[in-house]
Amino acid sequence: MARVFNFSAGPAMVPEAVIQKARDEMLDWQGSGMSVMEMSHRGKEFMSIAEKAEADLRELMAIPANYKVLFLQGGASSQFAMVPMNLLRGKTGADYINTGAWSKKAIAEAKRYCEVNIAGEGDGSNVPAQNALQLSADAAYVHFTPNETIGGVEFPYLPETGDVPLVADMSSTILSRPMDVSKYGVIYAGAQKNIGPAGLTVVIVRDDLIGETIAGTPSMFSYQTHVDTDSMYNTPPTYGWYLAGLVFEWLKEKGGLAGMAAINERKAGKLYAAIDNSDFYANPVALDCRSLMNIPFTLANADLDATFLAEAKEIGLVTLKGHRSVGGMRASIYNAMPEEGVDALVSFMADFEKRNG
Ligand SMILES: *Cc1c(COP(=O)(O)O)cnc(C)c1O
């Protein structure tokens, strides 16, 4: 059996050590005689798994005590609605910074519930500067997408919003490096990029923002519902929660988020260098807004795209096709992508250029 290096944007690679541990525990979790997927979410075995996962995530991200951590379903896409439903709190509008495809989806959904002020926009290859942001004084919150997964555009700075809560869709950047949680009102992320399997959504929310929802909010869409029940109002995504916990343990062994950041910077640095040091490959993103996690690149001759993808696949480098809206290639190199995967891609790119450039 040969595992490939999978550059998918999501669902994406999970650390091999985590999958092996899950395999070893698959039929009988620690003497319980059952698989985690067969356990009652209210039994003591699963409760211990759930509590450890939350404790490890809190430790990794240094989440302050006045923040709740929720393990939900519905993906980041449900948060596009849950954020306005829970955070408007009597206000009528919110500020959104638009830096690409995922910002646009968040904005479209928010418009169903409130007035949306576009506080700043990128051009697809950059983000607006802090001093170009037009924040409204009475905004309920400011929403932004720290890393645009499709465009490969990342904020090089943290927007300063004064007393207005900052909300971040961190789906493709959470856990990639240390970050100061206390600067945010809400952080949310679908798990399938940098946390674990699809089906789990992690929400980190400051406790003063919980408790008031707009009229008609379904119980399942109220943060308070999930806070009151430790994310067990209904059956949570137990197996995804367990696997996320294994990933958190793996991250702690890897030196935590500071350790990951160093590895991630090295990996991205190698790939950007390979692109920049050639006339054959190009990345369209402004230098200071380049993503550490998702690296789109084009070939000088787009007629070679299909050959590039086919030859890469032959040697176990898969899912490099760029998003249909962007074209070209995209290499997503989340925490679980080993550095050897990036090295293999870089050397294939050089070889391909030599033969076709
Ligand atoms: C993948 C992604 C989403 C969508 O996540 P789902 O969990 O599929 O709803 C939203 N935002 C960003 C930044 C993403 O990368």
PDB file of N, CA and C and ligand atoms in Angstrom, residues 74-77 80 102 145 147 149 169 171-172 190 192-193, ligand 1:
ATOM      1  N   GLY A  74     -22.624  21.217  10.637  1.00  0.00           N
ATOM      2  CA  GLY A  74     -23.138  22.257   9.740  1.00  0.00           C
ATOM      3  C   GLY A  74     -22.057  23.003   8.984  1.00  0.00           C
ATOM      4  N   GLY A  75     -20.796  22.781   9.322  1.00  0.00           N
ATOM      5  CA  GLY A  75     -19.716  23.391   8.550  1.00  0.00           C
ATOM      6  C   GLY A  75     -19.577  24.878   8.802  1.00  0.00           C
ATOM      7  N   ALA A  76     -18.524  25.443   8.240  1.00  0.00           N
ATOM      8  CA  ALA A  76     -18.329  26.890   8.315  1.00  0.00           C
ATOM      9  C   ALA A  76     -19.523  27.591   7.675  1.00  0.00           C
ATOM     10  N   SER A  77     -20.129  26.941   6.685  1.00  0.00           N
ATOM     11  CA  SER A  77     -21.258  27.565   5.982  1.00  0.00           C
ATOM     12  C   SER A  77     -22.429  27.853   6.920  1.00  0.00           C
ATOM     13  N   PHE A  80     -21.934  31.076   8.717  1.00  0.00           N
ATOM     14  CA  PHE A  80     -22.262  32.298   7.969  1.00  0.00           C
ATOM     15  C   PHE A  80     -23.617  32.851   8.436  1.00  0.00           C
ATOM     16  N   TRP A 102     -14.769  33.018  -0.263  1.00  0.00           N
ATOM     17  CA  TRP A 102     -15.434  32.653   0.993  1.00  0.00           C
ATOM     18  C   TRP A 102     -15.988  33.875   1.700  1.00  0.00           C
ATOM     19  N   THR A 145     -12.057  37.016   6.593  1.00  0.00           N
ATOM     20  CA  THR A 145     -11.575  35.673   6.255  1.00  0.00           C
ATOM     21  C   THR A 145     -10.044  35.735   6.254  1.00  0.00           C
ATOM     22  N   ASN A 147      -7.741  33.691   5.856  1.00  0.00           N
ATOM     23  CA  ASN A 147      -7.089  32.991   4.747  1.00  0.00           C
ATOM     24  C   ASN A 147      -8.142  32.563   3.734  1.00  0.00           C
ATOM     25  N   THR A 149      -9.102  30.423   1.022  1.00  0.00           N
ATOM     26  CA  THR A 149      -8.637  29.101   0.614  1.00  0.00           C
ATOM     27  C   THR A 149      -8.512  28.967  -0.898  1.00  0.00           C
ATOM     28  N   ASP A 169     -13.441  33.702  10.000  1.00  0.00           N
ATOM     29  CA  ASP A 169     -13.620  32.374   9.396  1.00  0.00           C
ATOM     30  C   ASP A 169     -12.234  31.780   9.196  1.00  0.00           C
ATOM     31  N   SER A 171     -11.350  28.643   8.730  1.00  0.00           N
ATOM     32  CA  SER A 171     -11.433  27.255   8.260  1.00  0.00           C
ATOM     33  C   SER A 171     -10.110  26.713   7.738  1.00  0.00           C
ATOM     34  N   SER A 172      -9.375  27.526   6.990  1.00  0.00           N
ATOM     35  CA  SER A 172      -8.171  26.988   6.348  1.00  0.00           C
ATOM     36  C   SER A 172      -6.883  27.504   6.995  1.00  0.00           C
ATOM     37  N   GLY A 190     -14.516  24.963   9.787  1.00  0.00           N
ATOM     38  CA  GLY A 190     -14.862  23.596   9.427  1.00  0.00           C
ATOM     39  C   GLY A 190     -13.609  22.750   9.645  1.00  0.00           C
ATOM     40  N   GLN A 192     -12.422  20.050   8.190  1.00  0.00           N
ATOM     41  CA  GLN A 192     -11.857  19.185   7.140  1.00  0.00           C
ATOM     42  C   GLN A 192     -10.594  19.709   6.476  1.00  0.00           C
ATOM     43  N   LYS A 193     -10.121  20.879   6.898  1.00  0.00           N
ATOM     44  CA  LYS A 193      -8.879  21.390   6.332  1.00  0.00           C
ATOM     45  C   LYS A 193      -7.706  21.155   7.286  1.00  0.00           C
TER      46      LYS A 193
HETATM   47  C1  LIG B   1     -13.870  25.340   3.114  1.00  0.00           C
HETATM   48  C2  LIG B   1     -14.216  26.688   3.616  1.00  0.00           C
HETATM   49  C3  LIG B   1     -15.519  27.038   3.970  1.00  0.00           C
HETATM   50  C4  LIG B   1     -16.682  26.079   3.823  1.00  0.00           C
HETATM   51  O1  LIG B   1     -16.648  25.156   4.826  1.00  0.00           O
HETATM   52  P1  LIG B   1     -17.808  24.063   5.018  1.00  0.00           P
HETATM   53  O2  LIG B   1     -17.365  23.386   6.268  1.00  0.00           O
HETATM   54  O3  LIG B   1     -17.796  23.198   3.804  1.00  0.00           O
HETATM   55  O4  LIG B   1     -19.087  24.780   5.180  1.00  0.00           O
HETATM   56  C5  LIG B   1     -15.754  28.305   4.457  1.00  0.00           C
HETATM   57  N1  LIG B   1     -14.758  29.184   4.592  1.00  0.00           N
HETATM   58  C6  LIG B   1     -13.485  28.894   4.254  1.00  0.00           C
HETATM   59  C7  LIG B   1     -12.418  29.920   4.438  1.00  0.00           C
HETATM   60  C8  LIG B   1     -13.174  27.637   3.757  1.00  0.00           C
HETATM   61  O5  LIG B   1     -11.910  27.332   3.434  1.00  0.00           O
END
